[in-house]
Amino acid sequence: MAEFKSIRLADILYSKLNYLRGKKSFPAYIESMVKYFELTGINPDSLQAPLIQETKNGIERIVKIIKVIEKNKLNRMLDLLENKSVSVSGITEDQVQEVVNMNQKLTGDLEQLKKEKINLIQQNRSLKMEAEKRPSTSYSNINTDELLMLIGGLDEMATGGVGRDIYIRKEAIFDLANRMKRCFENT
């Protein structure tokens, strides 16, 4: 039977944790929190945003910049082109065509960024689901002393060689690999 420990929480922290856990039990919710931190490598003390969130924020900033450029510059030029009665001094047809082409390219880039954003969100969801399906593994049961001893035994297996180059029989390598495999199977 599993041993249990108790921890003390301030009332406000207890209330937040109680709200966040939803319908899960406290042990189940805390276990999922620990798995999340282990799998993502995020340290809660670092207050660092996840990479996917940073990417999403970056894409949203780019989209906002493009929209501002489109609103302030390109739409005005297109309005001037459509109103032929308005004279535009200093702007050639080639420059106007260049602006139109730039607007089309920026619109295409915006659509591509939106697709990439959707793709990243889907990848994030699938990785999260995959991570939740994985059993939590612990390598604390690995006998590191035995592994180091096995690796240190490579010199003894050497049949010849000079300096850093040594020759080891194929059978000896297979034997070493099987012993290391047994070390990992015990975990």
mmCIF file of C-alpha atoms in Angstrom:
data_model
loop_
_atom_site.group_PDB
_atom_site.id
_atom_site.type_symbol
_atom_site.label_atom_id
_atom_site.label_comp_id
_atom_site.label_asym_id
_atom_site.label_seq_id
_atom_site.Cartn_x
_atom_site.Cartn_y
_atom_site.Cartn_z
ATOM 1 C CA MET A 1 0.000 0.000 0.000
ATOM 2 C CA ALA A 2 1.262 3.472 -0.861
ATOM 3 C CA GLU A 3 2.455 5.724 1.920
ATOM 4 C CA PHE A 4 0.951 9.171 2.160
ATOM 5 C CA LYS A 5 2.429 12.425 3.376
ATOM 6 C CA SER A 6 0.591 15.591 4.265
ATOM 7 C CA ILE A 7 1.574 19.106 3.324
ATOM 8 C CA ARG A 8 0.420 22.433 4.708
ATOM 9 C CA LEU A 9 -0.987 25.044 2.349
ATOM 10 C CA ALA A 10 -2.078 28.607 2.964
ATOM 11 C CA ASP A 11 -5.833 29.100 2.557
ATOM 12 C CA ILE A 12 -5.457 31.139 -0.624
ATOM 13 C CA LEU A 13 -3.172 28.522 -2.220
ATOM 14 C CA TYR A 14 -5.526 25.739 -1.188
ATOM 15 C CA SER A 15 -8.442 27.626 -2.785
ATOM 16 C CA LYS A 16 -6.528 28.129 -6.040
ATOM 17 C CA LEU A 17 -5.470 24.488 -6.175
ATOM 18 C CA ASN A 18 -8.996 23.358 -5.380
ATOM 19 C CA TYR A 19 -10.375 25.516 -8.211
ATOM 20 C CA LEU A 20 -7.772 24.369 -10.754
ATOM 21 C CA ARG A 21 -8.153 20.670 -10.069
ATOM 22 C CA GLY A 22 -11.790 20.702 -11.207
ATOM 23 C CA LYS A 23 -13.296 17.244 -10.752
ATOM 24 C CA LYS A 24 -9.950 15.491 -10.226
ATOM 25 C CA SER A 25 -8.784 14.423 -6.807
ATOM 26 C CA PHE A 26 -5.916 16.343 -5.235
ATOM 27 C CA PRO A 27 -3.412 13.447 -5.624
ATOM 28 C CA ALA A 28 -4.414 12.917 -9.284
ATOM 29 C CA TYR A 29 -4.135 16.617 -10.075
ATOM 30 C CA ILE A 30 -0.771 17.026 -8.350
ATOM 31 C CA GLU A 31 0.515 13.925 -10.146
ATOM 32 C CA SER A 32 -0.524 15.414 -13.517
ATOM 33 C CA MET A 33 1.231 18.678 -12.585
ATOM 34 C CA VAL A 34 4.455 16.822 -11.788
ATOM 35 C CA LYS A 35 4.233 14.833 -15.061
ATOM 36 C CA TYR A 36 3.728 18.069 -16.986
ATOM 37 C CA PHE A 37 6.817 19.668 -15.449
ATOM 38 C CA GLU A 38 8.896 16.523 -16.069
ATOM 39 C CA LEU A 39 7.843 16.146 -19.710
ATOM 40 C CA THR A 40 8.061 19.800 -20.732
ATOM 41 C CA GLY A 41 11.170 20.592 -18.720
ATOM 42 C CA ILE A 42 9.531 23.790 -17.521
ATOM 43 C CA ASN A 43 10.701 24.990 -14.135
ATOM 44 C CA PRO A 44 7.855 26.808 -12.333
ATOM 45 C CA ASP A 45 10.402 28.959 -10.479
ATOM 46 C CA SER A 46 11.786 30.373 -13.732
ATOM 47 C CA LEU A 47 8.479 31.976 -14.727
ATOM 48 C CA GLN A 48 9.383 31.313 -18.349
ATOM 49 C CA ALA A 49 6.628 31.025 -20.960
ATOM 50 C CA PRO A 50 6.435 27.731 -22.889
ATOM 51 C CA LEU A 51 7.963 27.748 -26.364
ATOM 52 C CA ILE A 52 4.617 27.184 -28.089
ATOM 53 C CA GLN A 53 3.112 30.187 -26.266
ATOM 54 C CA GLU A 54 6.083 32.357 -27.201
ATOM 55 C CA THR A 55 5.765 31.265 -30.843
ATOM 56 C CA LYS A 56 2.045 31.984 -30.816
ATOM 57 C CA ASN A 57 2.639 35.432 -29.310
ATOM 58 C CA GLY A 58 5.317 36.151 -31.919
ATOM 59 C CA ILE A 59 3.002 35.190 -34.775
ATOM 60 C CA GLU A 60 0.234 37.357 -33.345
ATOM 61 C CA ARG A 61 2.630 40.337 -33.130
ATOM 62 C CA ILE A 62 3.644 39.864 -36.763
ATOM 63 C CA VAL A 63 0.005 39.670 -37.831
ATOM 64 C CA LYS A 64 -0.765 42.905 -35.946
ATOM 65 C CA ILE A 65 2.164 44.699 -37.589
ATOM 66 C CA ILE A 66 1.081 43.572 -41.054
ATOM 67 C CA LYS A 67 -2.491 44.698 -40.395
ATOM 68 C CA VAL A 68 -1.290 48.137 -39.257
ATOM 69 C CA ILE A 69 0.868 48.477 -42.373
ATOM 70 C CA GLU A 70 -2.026 47.412 -44.555
ATOM 71 C CA LYS A 71 -4.444 49.773 -42.849
ATOM 72 C CA ASN A 72 -2.211 52.845 -42.721
ATOM 73 C CA LYS A 73 -0.233 52.641 -45.935
ATOM 74 C CA LEU A 74 -1.414 50.157 -48.505
ATOM 75 C CA ASN A 75 -5.166 50.769 -48.264
ATOM 76 C CA ARG A 76 -4.628 54.526 -48.684
ATOM 77 C CA MET A 77 -2.580 53.959 -51.820
ATOM 78 C CA LEU A 78 -5.179 51.612 -53.239
ATOM 79 C CA ASP A 79 -7.893 54.191 -52.529
ATOM 80 C CA LEU A 80 -5.847 56.774 -54.426
ATOM 81 C CA LEU A 81 -5.494 54.392 -57.355
ATOM 82 C CA GLU A 82 -9.215 53.690 -57.497
ATOM 83 C CA ASN A 83 -10.076 57.415 -57.412
ATOM 84 C CA LYS A 84 -8.454 58.434 -60.693
ATOM 85 C CA SER A 85 -9.673 61.995 -60.306
ATOM 86 C CA VAL A 86 -7.295 62.481 -57.396
ATOM 87 C CA SER A 87 -3.854 63.423 -58.605
ATOM 88 C CA VAL A 88 -0.901 61.848 -56.935
ATOM 89 C CA SER A 89 2.320 63.706 -57.383
ATOM 90 C CA GLY A 90 5.655 61.939 -57.323
ATOM 91 C CA ILE A 91 4.296 58.369 -57.566
ATOM 92 C CA THR A 92 4.808 56.411 -60.779
ATOM 93 C CA GLU A 93 2.660 53.537 -62.027
ATOM 94 C CA ASP A 94 5.565 51.158 -61.410
ATOM 95 C CA GLN A 95 5.709 52.227 -57.767
ATOM 96 C CA VAL A 96 1.958 51.747 -57.420
ATOM 97 C CA GLN A 97 2.190 48.300 -59.026
ATOM 98 C CA GLU A 98 5.039 47.452 -56.648
ATOM 99 C CA VAL A 99 2.873 48.443 -53.688
ATOM 100 C CA VAL A 100 -0.019 46.347 -55.015
ATOM 101 C CA ASN A 101 2.303 43.356 -55.433
ATOM 102 C CA MET A 102 3.699 43.907 -51.943
ATOM 103 C CA ASN A 103 0.177 43.996 -50.529
ATOM 104 C CA GLN A 104 -0.673 40.711 -52.262
ATOM 105 C CA LYS A 105 2.534 39.125 -50.973
ATOM 106 C CA LEU A 106 1.879 40.348 -47.425
ATOM 107 C CA THR A 107 -1.668 38.997 -47.595
ATOM 108 C CA GLY A 108 -0.289 35.626 -48.711
ATOM 109 C CA ASP A 109 2.313 35.705 -45.941
ATOM 110 C CA LEU A 110 -0.407 36.483 -43.420
ATOM 111 C CA GLU A 111 -2.430 33.474 -44.565
ATOM 112 C CA GLN A 112 0.680 31.276 -44.352
ATOM 113 C CA LEU A 113 1.376 32.492 -40.804
ATOM 114 C CA LYS A 114 -2.209 31.735 -39.814
ATOM 115 C CA LYS A 115 -1.837 28.178 -41.188
ATOM 116 C CA GLU A 116 1.454 27.744 -39.335
ATOM 117 C CA LYS A 117 -0.194 28.973 -36.137
ATOM 118 C CA ILE A 118 -2.998 26.416 -36.501
ATOM 119 C CA ASN A 119 -0.453 23.689 -37.247
ATOM 120 C CA LEU A 120 1.608 24.582 -34.161
ATOM 121 C CA ILE A 121 -1.494 24.546 -31.972
ATOM 122 C CA GLN A 122 -2.443 21.099 -33.323
ATOM 123 C CA GLN A 123 1.086 19.801 -32.751
ATOM 124 C CA ASN A 124 0.987 21.150 -29.203
ATOM 125 C CA ARG A 125 -2.298 19.358 -28.533
ATOM 126 C CA SER A 126 -1.075 16.072 -29.981
ATOM 127 C CA LEU A 127 2.177 16.258 -27.993
ATOM 128 C CA LYS A 128 0.209 16.966 -24.850
ATOM 129 C CA MET A 129 -2.061 13.979 -25.484
ATOM 130 C CA GLU A 130 0.939 11.765 -26.238
ATOM 131 C CA ALA A 131 2.666 12.897 -23.062
ATOM 132 C CA GLU A 132 -0.410 12.106 -20.994
ATOM 133 C CA LYS A 133 -0.542 8.579 -22.460
ATOM 134 C CA ARG A 134 3.082 7.804 -21.557
ATOM 135 C CA PRO A 135 3.636 5.996 -18.318
ATOM 136 C CA SER A 136 5.865 7.853 -15.952
ATOM 137 C CA THR A 137 9.242 6.182 -15.776
ATOM 138 C CA SER A 138 11.868 6.478 -13.151
ATOM 139 C CA TYR A 139 15.506 5.700 -13.690
ATOM 140 C CA SER A 140 16.353 5.878 -10.024
ATOM 141 C CA ASN A 141 16.516 2.056 -9.839
ATOM 142 C CA ILE A 142 19.383 1.826 -12.345
ATOM 143 C CA ASN A 143 22.522 0.492 -10.773
ATOM 144 C CA THR A 144 24.953 3.126 -12.051
ATOM 145 C CA ASP A 145 27.904 1.548 -10.254
ATOM 146 C CA GLU A 146 27.369 -1.679 -12.178
ATOM 147 C CA LEU A 147 27.063 0.242 -15.468
ATOM 148 C CA LEU A 148 30.279 2.143 -14.793
ATOM 149 C CA MET A 149 32.014 -1.100 -13.914
ATOM 150 C CA LEU A 150 30.850 -2.652 -17.186
ATOM 151 C CA ILE A 151 32.053 0.325 -19.211
ATOM 152 C CA GLY A 152 35.343 0.399 -17.315
ATOM 153 C CA GLY A 153 35.840 -3.259 -18.271
ATOM 154 C CA LEU A 154 36.329 -2.325 -21.918
ATOM 155 C CA ASP A 155 40.096 -2.152 -21.429
ATOM 156 C CA GLU A 156 40.093 -5.719 -20.130
ATOM 157 C CA MET A 157 38.203 -6.863 -23.223
ATOM 158 C CA ALA A 158 40.803 -5.353 -25.545
ATOM 159 C CA THR A 159 42.687 -7.897 -27.630
ATOM 160 C CA GLY A 160 45.224 -5.470 -29.018
ATOM 161 C CA GLY A 161 45.798 -1.985 -30.331
ATOM 162 C CA VAL A 162 48.063 1.000 -29.796
ATOM 163 C CA GLY A 163 47.421 4.207 -27.852
ATOM 164 C CA ARG A 164 43.771 5.216 -27.876
ATOM 165 C CA ASP A 165 42.895 2.618 -30.550
ATOM 166 C CA ILE A 166 41.971 -0.736 -29.068
ATOM 167 C CA TYR A 167 40.442 -3.804 -30.668
ATOM 168 C CA ILE A 168 37.572 -5.581 -28.949
ATOM 169 C CA ARG A 169 36.069 -8.860 -30.077
ATOM 170 C CA LYS A 170 32.540 -8.666 -31.418
ATOM 171 C CA GLU A 171 31.383 -11.272 -28.890
ATOM 172 C CA ALA A 172 32.694 -9.146 -26.023
ATOM 173 C CA ILE A 173 30.707 -6.117 -27.244
ATOM 174 C CA PHE A 174 27.531 -8.233 -27.488
ATOM 175 C CA ASP A 175 28.154 -9.578 -23.985
ATOM 176 C CA LEU A 176 28.587 -6.014 -22.667
ATOM 177 C CA ALA A 177 25.404 -4.870 -24.421
ATOM 178 C CA ASN A 178 23.397 -7.741 -22.907
ATOM 179 C CA ARG A 179 24.678 -6.979 -19.403
ATOM 180 C CA MET A 180 23.776 -3.296 -19.807
ATOM 181 C CA LYS A 181 20.339 -4.295 -21.104
ATOM 182 C CA ARG A 182 19.775 -6.356 -17.956
ATOM 183 C CA CYS A 183 20.664 -3.324 -15.833
ATOM 184 C CA PHE A 184 17.967 -1.292 -17.564
ATOM 185 C CA GLU A 185 15.379 -4.094 -17.461
ATOM 186 C CA ASN A 186 15.515 -4.122 -13.690
ATOM 187 C CA THR A 187 14.063 -0.607 -13.574
#
